[in-house]
Amino acid sequence: MNYDFTDKEFTLFIDIHTLISQWAKENNLENSDAELSEHQIRQALSQLSKTIYLTLAMEKSGKSDKYNGLLTLMGAMEVIGAISPSLLLSVETSTRIFGRILSTWGSDAQKADLLAPLIDGQLIGAVGLSEDAMNVENDVLMTTGTIDGEVATVSGQKQYVINAPMADWFAVAGTVDGKNALFLVQKDTPGLSIGKKIATMGYQGAAISKIMLSECKIPATQVIYPQKAEQLLGTLKLWENQVLIGASLGLMKAAFESARDYAKTHKTGGKPIIAYQKIGFKLSEMLTLFQTSQLFAYKAAWSADADPKDLESLTLCAKVFCTEAAEQVTAKAMRILGGAGFVSGNTVEQSFRCAEYGLFAGTSTEISRVKIGDNALGAMK
Amino acid sequence: MDFSFTKEQLMFKKEIIRFAKKEIVPRVQEHDLKKQFDFEAFKKLGEFGILGLHFPEEFGGSGADVITTVLAGEALGEAGVDGGLTLAYGAHTFLCADTIFSHGTDAQRKKYIPKLASGEWIGCMGLTEPNAGSDVASMTTSADKKGDKYVLNGSKIFITNGPIADVSVVYAKTAPEKKHAGISAFIVEKGTPGFSSGPNLIKMGVSTSQTSELFFNNCEIPAENLLGNEGEGFNMSLQTVEWDRSALLAPFVGAATYMMNRCVDYAKNREQFGRKIGQFQAMKQKIANIRIFGEAARNLVYRIAWCKDQGRPMNHLEAAVAKLFVGDWSLAPSNDAVVLFGGYGYCHEYDMERIFRDSRLAPIGGGTSDIQKMIISKLM
């Protein structure tokens, strides 16, 4: 047992913070301008590629062997998420979801052509999963592909695709002959159209839109048939949940630290408001939720690498706890800041708006609890 | 980071669960109903080696590390041992025996630890007073040195094992003007003239543990019964906090697993509206909530234990976080468990109501949740 990150991991976290934090302060990464977002994400990826960050938790990436895989990534996500939640969502969707599709199931050629530039920070990926009629992962995917010789023709529609307006490549989940598959589609492929960036409550700097595929033709070699295809959606949700857990840590860190600093400097009745028990106690509850979430997230991440037999259920437990804790911590931070927190654009207000996303994205907390219950109850459904 | 236990630790945990299910759990409900201490079960804990697990073998222990010791506490909770017995074990082993072991002379260790480790003697700790709970420094129990004796006067309250203890570690002021620095610790044996205990206090939960007042009326004890030096008592009491935030919280973590397993069994068998109730999402949610709490609490408790094994000075903030979380967040899942069992959950025949009552102690004993919040807010 060991509850410490290694010196090497701490150094990585500091390096990432140094690379990103000042630059983030000079650029509004939570802006809603899609073109500006793309420019900033490409800059951020380029910066992050100077560290080991983009290779963490990637299968057989080699470069990150001396790190602790997903556990290190969880600590690093917390750092980036606290600086900019939108940046984290974009980078992680590209790297850890699109990238892990390639690193886990991609061919050698796909790894060479797409994964290598991705982890060098030169390519942005997006993943099309959610569909209008697909609210939970048990529903059948309506996006389909047909294979005719060396060509695959794909049709369908995806919603809430993170990075869609800026992505170079898409991995689109669908079916071929009733079996789950992933279609790798380049951005300028005829038949692929990208919707406008949608306005969102939180994560405003992340470019999210619909994508439509209308008889979109791609080489058949760009169709990925995952091993254990029936587990495709579950695996994608697992990865998404892991990102949302990391994002929640970042939101809590940012909100807690902002509220704590405010409480130490803002005076009422001649003394800092932290001196009042109602404020001090609220901060104590926030820190308790934050620290408990950290350990929960690290444990779930550790289990992915070291003890995966209960990975899905434990990750869902961590996802429920961390995302709900983020909602509570950011709401309490808003109360501490009072009117100052209600002003648009401050860290706490942004974290508060983003926290809501974690509750329904990935596997929603409601469905998560059902699945955790199912897991405990065994075969009985 | 590494969250794994060794194979030996996991095997030991299984052994304790097996032992407790066979030897202790069948006796729990009867003793809880009668609010009686289970002397036989306590003795069996001693025979199994749990009461002195972390003490060196020469003192009747097994030399276990803190993680293993905490695992034992979790295992007792997971097996279904009641909070009263695990509290008695905690007060005995960590608040009394460990204080003697950590701060006593060789003679004191040799005299007391083997008998406490075996369960032949029962120990308690007297710290809290009627008007000195969270505010320890305001205690008024005094210890005046007269020649080669100390004379104790005053009273203590809410003392776990008070009515049944053979040995007490008692905190009293040797220099009242020095507040915290004037507190000293003493060993007081049962039967010492001027020392008596009150009747068992009837409590909401942890009913099998015996709790009482302790009275000191010109109670003379040998000066050699002083633990450490005069004025070191407050720091000794603080050092018990490490155990309080790990080994004493561990049974609550284990109890969460026990509750979840019991709820799963019940939900798989109980039928309503023609279906097993486990098929309803509302029941799955309750089971999920219990599991989530248990997983979250476990990490906090073992973090404290691991740090203690590393020999690190206690991080009071992390310890307070662990206590606050287990204290305040354990209430909802134990409530969920009662509600899942419905009317049966409200009846003593099913032990969910006992666990619900036992869990009410978590935000109070060993420093209330409000005190933990005070500590955290001061340290952040």
PDB file of C-alpha atoms in Angstrom, chain A residues 1-5 68 71 256 264 277 280-281 283-285 287-289 291-292 295-296 298-299 302 310 313-314 317 320-321 369-370 372-377 380-381, chain B residues 1-5 67 264 267-268 276 278-279 281 284-285 287-289 291-292 295-296 298-300 302-303 306 312 317-318 321 324-325 329 370 373-374 376-377 380:
ATOM      1  CA  MET A   1       0.000   0.000   0.000  1.00  0.00           C
ATOM      2  CA  ASN A   2       1.202   3.503  -0.769  1.00  0.00           C
ATOM      3  CA  TYR A   3      -0.788   6.717  -0.714  1.00  0.00           C
ATOM      4  CA  ASP A   4       1.844   8.969  -2.305  1.00  0.00           C
ATOM      5  CA  PHE A   5       2.437   9.978  -5.873  1.00  0.00           C
ATOM      6  CA  ASN A  68       1.627   4.765 -13.385  1.00  0.00           C
ATOM      7  CA  LEU A  71      -3.432   6.864 -11.986  1.00  0.00           C
ATOM      8  CA  PHE A 256     -12.461  25.127  -3.344  1.00  0.00           C
ATOM      9  CA  LYS A 264      -9.466  34.493   3.875  1.00  0.00           C
ATOM     10  CA  GLN A 277     -18.150  29.200  11.668  1.00  0.00           C
ATOM     11  CA  GLY A 280     -15.324  27.803   7.910  1.00  0.00           C
ATOM     12  CA  PHE A 281     -17.556  24.763   8.284  1.00  0.00           C
ATOM     13  CA  LEU A 283     -15.180  25.064   3.512  1.00  0.00           C
ATOM     14  CA  SER A 284     -14.449  22.062   5.741  1.00  0.00           C
ATOM     15  CA  GLU A 285     -17.276  20.116   4.133  1.00  0.00           C
ATOM     16  CA  LEU A 287     -12.455  19.974   1.485  1.00  0.00           C
ATOM     17  CA  THR A 288     -13.766  16.712   2.916  1.00  0.00           C
ATOM     18  CA  LEU A 289     -15.680  16.004  -0.278  1.00  0.00           C
ATOM     19  CA  GLN A 291     -10.144  14.890  -0.574  1.00  0.00           C
ATOM     20  CA  THR A 292     -12.503  11.929  -0.434  1.00  0.00           C
ATOM     21  CA  LEU A 295      -8.717   9.179  -3.099  1.00  0.00           C
ATOM     22  CA  PHE A 296     -11.762   7.567  -4.713  1.00  0.00           C
ATOM     23  CA  TYR A 298      -7.092   7.519  -7.609  1.00  0.00           C
ATOM     24  CA  LYS A 299      -8.285   4.156  -6.331  1.00  0.00           C
ATOM     25  CA  TRP A 302      -5.271   2.426  -9.907  1.00  0.00           C
ATOM     26  CA  ASP A 310     -14.121  -4.848 -10.483  1.00  0.00           C
ATOM     27  CA  SER A 313     -18.429  -1.015 -11.005  1.00  0.00           C
ATOM     28  CA  LEU A 314     -15.731   0.748  -9.001  1.00  0.00           C
ATOM     29  CA  CYS A 317     -18.982   4.356  -7.890  1.00  0.00           C
ATOM     30  CA  VAL A 320     -21.163   9.051  -9.031  1.00  0.00           C
ATOM     31  CA  PHE A 321     -19.302  10.211  -5.960  1.00  0.00           C
ATOM     32  CA  ARG A 369     -26.534   3.598  -9.541  1.00  0.00           C
ATOM     33  CA  VAL A 370     -28.714   1.072 -11.326  1.00  0.00           C
ATOM     34  CA  ILE A 372     -23.839  -0.584  -9.356  1.00  0.00           C
ATOM     35  CA  GLY A 373     -26.958  -2.144  -7.847  1.00  0.00           C
ATOM     36  CA  ASP A 374     -27.124  -4.716 -10.641  1.00  0.00           C
ATOM     37  CA  ASN A 375     -23.481  -5.559 -10.070  1.00  0.00           C
ATOM     38  CA  ALA A 376     -24.077  -6.103  -6.361  1.00  0.00           C
ATOM     39  CA  LEU A 377     -27.215  -8.116  -6.997  1.00  0.00           C
ATOM     40  CA  MET A 380     -30.729 -10.840 -11.062  1.00  0.00           C
ATOM     41  CA  LYS A 381     -31.999  -8.004 -13.241  1.00  0.00           C
TER      42      LYS A 381
ATOM     43  CA  MET B   1       0.307   4.936  -5.267  1.00  0.00           C
ATOM     44  CA  ASP B   2      -0.693   1.405  -4.532  1.00  0.00           C
ATOM     45  CA  PHE B   3      -3.980   0.471  -2.910  1.00  0.00           C
ATOM     46  CA  SER B   4      -3.328  -3.241  -2.667  1.00  0.00           C
ATOM     47  CA  PHE B   5      -3.192  -5.355   0.463  1.00  0.00           C
ATOM     48  CA  ILE B  67      -2.832  -1.573   8.146  1.00  0.00           C
ATOM     49  CA  VAL B 264     -28.559  -7.661  -1.445  1.00  0.00           C
ATOM     50  CA  ALA B 267     -33.624  -7.697  -2.074  1.00  0.00           C
ATOM     51  CA  LYS B 268     -33.035 -10.944  -3.935  1.00  0.00           C
ATOM     52  CA  LYS B 276     -38.122  -9.383  -6.332  1.00  0.00           C
ATOM     53  CA  GLY B 278     -34.072  -5.952  -6.095  1.00  0.00           C
ATOM     54  CA  GLN B 279     -35.520  -5.463  -9.558  1.00  0.00           C
ATOM     55  CA  GLN B 281     -34.486   0.853  -9.418  1.00  0.00           C
ATOM     56  CA  LYS B 284     -30.742  -0.696  -6.535  1.00  0.00           C
ATOM     57  CA  GLN B 285     -30.086   2.948  -5.741  1.00  0.00           C
ATOM     58  CA  ILE B 287     -27.648  -0.639  -2.460  1.00  0.00           C
ATOM     59  CA  ALA B 288     -25.448   1.550  -4.686  1.00  0.00           C
ATOM     60  CA  ASN B 289     -25.420   4.338  -2.086  1.00  0.00           C
ATOM     61  CA  ARG B 291     -21.465   0.619  -1.582  1.00  0.00           C
ATOM     62  CA  ILE B 292     -20.335   4.089  -2.654  1.00  0.00           C
ATOM     63  CA  GLU B 295     -15.625   2.504  -0.887  1.00  0.00           C
ATOM     64  CA  ALA B 296     -15.129   6.212  -0.213  1.00  0.00           C
ATOM     65  CA  ARG B 298     -12.265   2.889   3.185  1.00  0.00           C
ATOM     66  CA  ASN B 299      -9.680   4.991   1.319  1.00  0.00           C
ATOM     67  CA  LEU B 300      -9.687   7.701   3.982  1.00  0.00           C
ATOM     68  CA  TYR B 302      -6.437   3.349   5.292  1.00  0.00           C
ATOM     69  CA  ARG B 303      -4.652   6.561   4.348  1.00  0.00           C
ATOM     70  CA  TRP B 306      -0.635   3.812   6.053  1.00  0.00           C
ATOM     71  CA  ARG B 312       4.853  10.057   9.740  1.00  0.00           C
ATOM     72  CA  LEU B 317      -6.313  17.795   8.649  1.00  0.00           C
ATOM     73  CA  GLU B 318      -6.461  14.406   6.923  1.00  0.00           C
ATOM     74  CA  VAL B 321     -11.437  14.736   7.089  1.00  0.00           C
ATOM     75  CA  LEU B 324     -15.930  13.963   9.448  1.00  0.00           C
ATOM     76  CA  PHE B 325     -16.658  11.888   6.370  1.00  0.00           C
ATOM     77  CA  TRP B 329     -21.803  10.517   5.530  1.00  0.00           C
ATOM     78  CA  ASP B 370     -18.454  20.070  14.400  1.00  0.00           C
ATOM     79  CA  LYS B 373     -14.946  21.092  10.969  1.00  0.00           C
ATOM     80  CA  MET B 374     -13.296  23.479  13.406  1.00  0.00           C
ATOM     81  CA  ILE B 376     -10.213  21.542   9.234  1.00  0.00           C
ATOM     82  CA  SER B 377     -11.161  25.192   8.898  1.00  0.00           C
ATOM     83  CA  MET B 380      -6.725  24.953   5.690  1.00  0.00           C
TER      84      MET B 380
END
